[in-house]
Amino acid sequence: MLHHGSRVFILGTKRISHPWANGLPGVTYCRDIADIHDALVELGLQGRHRVRVAGELGIDADPDAIGPRLLILLEEINATKKQLARYWEKIRESGDPNVSPAVDALNEILYMGRQVRMHVLLVAQSATARALGGPEVREQFATRILARYIVNAWRMLAPEIHPAPKSTKHHGRAQVVIGGTARETQVLFFADAEAREWATSGPVATGVKRAAVPAQLQKPPAGSLADPGVFQRPRPHPSGRRPRPPTPGTSPWPPTTRPTPPPRRNPLRPTTSWRPTATSASSTTATPVVPSGAATPRP
């Protein structure tokens, strides 16, 4: 999908799964569970933003106006979902929901994301309903690819097809199940250099195209995932202190080649908000807004 101009988010704590994607334009690679949590939360917000944009555009609008196609690749979901739950249990505060907002965001994308050009590719050792979050979550995956499977795995993921085709040890051979039909398929093998060449030989994903909708719906605040820049959140300062909110009218980013977002915070307890301000029909700027009487954020 990178070859065709999509943006890709690779989320997985197994840091060596896709070395070919390191540093590629249009790719956000999150390897730490804190970054994965934040990425899913912001992708959930991006999904809601796109739904609002689609509603404003109407049924005859160009789909590209909603934004570039987004592919979310979730690696080793059996381990990642457990780590997300433990991470939220560690950082949640009194009054916060019990369920991780990252998990809620992922489910929301699975339920409603496809129509607004957001797609999820999930990799699992055992895609049980419990591991994915329930049978209703697993049912969102209409295409299922099984390789070197056992009979129990086939019965769980493709029970409508019986008898189950015999599994094979042939490298790259898999069964692709769609709509109650299984087709034996040879998966293409790419060396890392070949994968990088193919991914970079097509168009590069850009931001939301301009259309006849309000400016604030055209482009969300700078630094959000609708912006084509790479999403990364730095670790908090070792001293535990956080920088002061930026002065209105000044750039919130240091003079570097790539914007560095502010330190990590609890996404459910924002202390500083960003309000897009339209400057013309073709561009917007982000003006920092600090609520009056806001308390100093805790480390």
Coordinates of C-alpha atoms in Angstrom, one line a residue:
M1 CA 0.0 0.0 0.0
L2 CA 3.0 2.3 0.4
H3 CA 3.7 1.9 -3.3
H4 CA 0.2 3.3 -4.0
G5 CA 0.6 6.3 -1.7
S6 CA -0.9 5.1 1.5
R7 CA 0.4 6.0 5.0
V8 CA 1.4 3.0 7.1
F9 CA 1.6 2.7 10.9
I10 CA 3.5 -0.3 12.2
L11 CA 2.7 -1.0 15.8
G12 CA 4.6 -3.9 17.5
T13 CA 6.8 -4.4 20.5
K14 CA 8.8 -7.0 18.5
R15 CA 11.2 -4.4 17.3
I16 CA 12.8 -6.4 14.5
S17 CA 9.7 -7.5 12.6
H18 CA 10.0 -5.1 9.7
P19 CA 13.5 -3.7 9.4
W20 CA 12.8 -2.8 5.7
A21 CA 10.4 0.0 6.9
N22 CA 12.9 1.9 9.1
G23 CA 13.1 5.5 8.1
L24 CA 10.8 5.2 5.1
P25 CA 8.7 8.3 4.2
G26 CA 5.1 7.7 5.0
V27 CA 5.8 5.1 7.7
T28 CA 5.4 5.5 11.4
Y29 CA 7.0 2.7 13.3
C30 CA 6.1 2.5 17.1
R31 CA 8.0 -0.1 19.1
D32 CA 7.5 0.9 22.7
I33 CA 4.2 0.2 24.3
A34 CA 3.8 3.8 25.4
D35 CA 4.2 5.0 21.8
I36 CA 1.8 2.3 20.6
H37 CA -0.8 3.4 23.2
D38 CA -0.5 7.1 22.1
A39 CA -0.6 6.2 18.4
L40 CA -3.8 4.2 18.7
V41 CA -5.5 7.0 20.7
E42 CA -4.6 9.6 18.1
L43 CA -5.6 7.3 15.3
G44 CA -9.0 6.9 17.0
L45 CA -9.3 10.7 17.0
Q46 CA -8.2 10.8 13.4
G47 CA -11.0 8.3 12.6
R48 CA -13.6 10.5 14.2
H49 CA -12.2 13.6 12.4
R50 CA -12.6 11.8 9.1
V51 CA -16.2 10.8 9.8
R52 CA -17.0 14.5 10.4
V53 CA -15.2 15.5 7.2
A54 CA -17.0 12.8 5.2
G55 CA -20.3 14.1 6.6
E56 CA -19.5 17.6 5.5
L57 CA -18.3 16.5 2.0
G58 CA -21.5 14.6 1.2
I59 CA -22.0 11.4 -0.9
D60 CA -20.7 12.7 -4.2
A61 CA -17.3 13.9 -2.8
D62 CA -13.9 12.6 -4.0
P63 CA -12.8 9.9 -1.5
D64 CA -9.3 11.4 -1.6
A65 CA -10.6 14.6 0.1
I66 CA -11.2 12.6 3.3
G67 CA -7.4 12.0 3.5
P68 CA -4.8 9.5 2.4
R69 CA -5.5 5.8 3.0
L70 CA -4.1 4.6 6.3
L71 CA -3.0 1.1 7.0
I72 CA -2.4 0.1 10.6
L73 CA -0.3 -3.0 10.9
L74 CA -0.6 -4.6 14.4
E75 CA 2.2 -7.1 15.0
E76 CA 2.0 -9.9 17.6
I77 CA -1.4 -8.9 18.9
N78 CA -1.4 -11.6 21.6
A79 CA 1.5 -9.9 23.4
T80 CA 0.6 -6.3 22.4
K81 CA -3.0 -6.4 23.8
K82 CA -1.7 -7.6 27.2
Q83 CA 1.0 -5.0 27.3
L84 CA -1.5 -2.3 26.5
A85 CA -3.8 -3.4 29.3
R86 CA -0.8 -3.4 31.8
Y87 CA 0.4 0.0 30.6
W88 CA -3.0 1.6 31.1
E89 CA -3.3 0.0 34.5
K90 CA 0.0 1.7 35.4
I91 CA -0.8 5.2 34.2
R92 CA -4.5 5.5 34.7
E93 CA -5.7 7.9 37.4
S94 CA -8.7 8.1 39.6
G95 CA -11.9 8.5 37.6
D96 CA -10.4 7.1 34.3
P97 CA -12.2 4.2 32.6
N98 CA -11.0 0.7 33.4
V99 CA -10.6 -0.2 29.7
S100 CA -7.5 1.3 27.9
P101 CA -8.5 4.1 25.6
A102 CA -6.0 2.7 23.1
V103 CA -8.0 -0.6 23.0
D104 CA -11.3 1.4 22.6
A105 CA -9.8 3.4 19.8
L106 CA -8.7 0.3 18.0
N107 CA -12.1 -1.3 18.2
E108 CA -13.7 1.9 17.0
I109 CA -11.4 1.9 13.9
L110 CA -12.3 -1.7 13.3
Y111 CA -16.0 -1.0 13.4
M112 CA -16.1 2.2 11.4
G113 CA -12.7 2.9 9.9
R114 CA -13.0 1.2 6.5
Q115 CA -15.5 3.7 5.0
V116 CA -13.1 6.5 5.9
R117 CA -10.1 4.8 4.4
M118 CA -8.6 3.3 7.6
H119 CA -7.7 -0.3 7.5
V120 CA -6.2 -2.8 10.0
L121 CA -3.8 -5.7 9.2
L122 CA -3.4 -7.8 12.3
V123 CA -0.8 -10.6 12.9
A124 CA -1.5 -13.2 15.6
Q125 CA -0.1 -16.5 16.8
S126 CA -3.5 -17.5 17.9
A127 CA -6.4 -15.1 16.9
T128 CA -8.8 -16.2 19.6
A129 CA -11.9 -14.1 20.4
R130 CA -10.5 -13.4 23.8
A131 CA -7.1 -12.2 22.5
L132 CA -8.8 -9.8 20.0
G133 CA -11.3 -8.4 22.4
G134 CA -14.4 -10.6 21.7
P135 CA -16.1 -12.4 18.8
E136 CA -17.6 -9.1 17.5
V137 CA -14.0 -7.8 17.1
R138 CA -12.8 -10.8 15.3
E139 CA -15.7 -10.7 12.9
Q140 CA -14.4 -7.4 11.5
F141 CA -11.6 -9.3 9.7
A142 CA -13.3 -10.4 6.5
T143 CA -10.1 -11.7 5.0
R144 CA -8.1 -14.3 6.9
I145 CA -4.8 -15.7 5.9
L146 CA -3.6 -18.9 7.5
A147 CA -0.2 -20.6 7.1
R148 CA 1.2 -23.7 8.8
Y149 CA -2.0 -23.9 10.8
I150 CA -3.3 -26.7 13.0
V151 CA -6.8 -28.2 12.7
N152 CA -8.1 -26.4 15.8
A153 CA -6.9 -23.0 14.4
W154 CA -8.8 -23.7 11.1
R155 CA -12.0 -24.7 12.9
M156 CA -11.7 -21.4 14.9
L157 CA -11.1 -19.0 12.1
A158 CA -12.8 -20.7 9.1
P159 CA -15.4 -23.1 10.5
E160 CA -17.7 -22.7 7.5
I161 CA -15.1 -24.5 5.3
H162 CA -14.8 -28.2 5.8
P163 CA -13.1 -30.5 5.5
A164 CA -10.1 -28.2 6.3
P165 CA -7.4 -28.2 3.5
K166 CA -4.2 -29.9 4.6
S167 CA -1.5 -27.6 5.9
T168 CA 1.8 -27.5 4.2
K169 CA 5.4 -26.7 5.1
H170 CA 6.1 -25.1 1.7
H171 CA 7.6 -21.7 2.3
G172 CA 5.2 -18.8 1.6
R173 CA 2.2 -21.1 0.9
A174 CA -1.0 -20.0 2.7
Q175 CA -4.8 -20.3 2.5
V176 CA -6.6 -17.1 1.9
V177 CA -10.2 -17.3 3.2
I178 CA -12.8 -14.8 1.9
G179 CA -16.6 -15.1 2.0
G180 CA -16.6 -18.8 2.8
T181 CA -14.1 -19.8 0.1
A182 CA -10.5 -20.8 0.7
R183 CA -7.8 -20.3 -2.0
E184 CA -4.3 -21.7 -1.7
T185 CA -2.0 -18.9 -2.5
Q186 CA 1.8 -18.5 -2.9
V187 CA 2.8 -15.3 -0.9
L188 CA 5.4 -13.1 -2.6
F189 CA 8.8 -13.0 -0.9
F190 CA 10.6 -9.6 -0.8
A191 CA 14.1 -9.2 0.5
D192 CA 14.5 -6.0 2.6
A193 CA 16.1 -4.0 -0.1
E194 CA 13.5 -5.1 -2.6
A195 CA 10.7 -4.2 -0.2
R196 CA 12.1 -0.7 0.3
E197 CA 12.6 -0.1 -3.4
W198 CA 9.0 -1.2 -4.1
A199 CA 7.6 0.9 -1.2
T200 CA 9.4 4.1 -2.3
S201 CA 8.8 3.8 -6.1
G202 CA 5.2 4.9 -6.0
P203 CA 3.6 8.2 -5.0
V204 CA 4.2 9.6 -1.5
A205 CA 1.2 10.1 0.7
T206 CA 0.2 13.7 1.2
G207 CA -2.1 15.5 3.6
V208 CA -5.9 16.1 3.1
K209 CA -6.7 17.5 -0.3
R210 CA -8.5 20.8 -0.3
A211 CA -12.3 20.8 -1.0
A212 CA -15.3 23.0 -0.4
V213 CA -15.6 22.3 3.3
P214 CA -14.8 24.5 6.4
A215 CA -11.1 25.1 6.9
Q216 CA -11.1 23.6 10.3
L217 CA -12.3 20.3 8.9
Q218 CA -9.7 20.4 6.1
K219 CA -6.6 20.0 8.3
P220 CA -6.5 19.1 12.0
P221 CA -3.9 20.7 14.3
A222 CA -0.3 20.5 13.2
G223 CA 1.5 17.4 14.6
S224 CA -1.7 15.3 14.5
L225 CA -1.8 12.1 12.5
A226 CA -3.6 13.8 9.6
D227 CA -0.5 15.8 9.0
P228 CA 1.9 13.8 6.8
G229 CA 4.8 14.2 9.3
V230 CA 6.0 11.2 11.3
F231 CA 4.3 10.7 14.7
Q232 CA 6.7 10.2 17.6
R233 CA 6.3 11.2 21.2
P234 CA 9.5 11.7 23.3
R235 CA 10.1 10.3 26.7
P236 CA 9.5 12.7 29.7
H237 CA 12.5 14.7 30.9
P238 CA 14.6 12.8 33.5
S239 CA 14.0 15.5 36.0
G240 CA 10.3 15.0 35.8
R241 CA 9.7 18.6 34.8
R242 CA 7.7 19.6 31.7
P243 CA 8.3 22.7 29.6
R244 CA 6.1 25.7 30.0
P245 CA 3.2 26.0 27.5
P246 CA 4.3 28.0 24.4
T247 CA 3.6 31.7 24.2
P248 CA 0.7 32.5 21.9
G249 CA 1.9 33.7 18.5
T250 CA 5.2 31.8 18.7
S251 CA 6.1 28.4 17.2
P252 CA 5.6 25.6 19.7
W253 CA 8.4 23.6 18.1
P254 CA 12.1 24.0 18.5
P255 CA 14.1 24.9 15.3
T256 CA 14.8 21.3 14.1
T257 CA 14.2 19.6 10.8
R258 CA 11.4 17.4 12.3
P259 CA 8.8 18.8 14.8
T260 CA 9.1 17.2 18.3
P261 CA 5.7 16.9 20.0
P262 CA 5.5 17.9 23.7
P263 CA 6.2 15.3 26.4
R264 CA 3.9 12.4 27.0
R265 CA 0.8 13.0 29.1
N266 CA -2.4 11.2 30.0
P267 CA -4.5 11.6 26.8
L268 CA -7.7 11.7 28.9
R269 CA -6.6 14.6 31.0
P270 CA -5.4 17.4 28.6
T271 CA -3.9 20.5 30.1
T272 CA -3.2 22.4 26.9
S273 CA -5.4 22.3 23.8
W274 CA -4.7 23.3 20.2
R275 CA -7.3 25.1 18.2
P276 CA -6.9 25.3 14.4
T277 CA -7.4 28.9 13.1
A278 CA -8.2 29.4 9.4
T279 CA -5.8 31.9 7.7
S280 CA -7.0 31.3 4.2
A281 CA -8.9 28.9 2.0
S282 CA -5.8 26.8 1.5
S283 CA -4.0 26.8 4.8
T284 CA -4.5 26.8 8.5
T285 CA -2.3 27.4 11.5
A286 CA -2.4 26.0 15.0
T287 CA -2.7 28.5 17.8
P288 CA -1.9 27.3 21.3
V289 CA -4.7 27.9 23.9
V290 CA -3.9 27.5 27.6
P291 CA -7.1 27.4 29.7
S292 CA -7.2 30.2 32.3
G293 CA -6.4 29.0 35.8
A294 CA -5.0 25.7 34.5
A295 CA -2.9 23.9 37.0
T296 CA 0.7 23.1 36.3
P297 CA 0.8 19.5 34.8
R298 CA 2.1 16.9 37.1
P299 CA 5.3 14.9 36.0

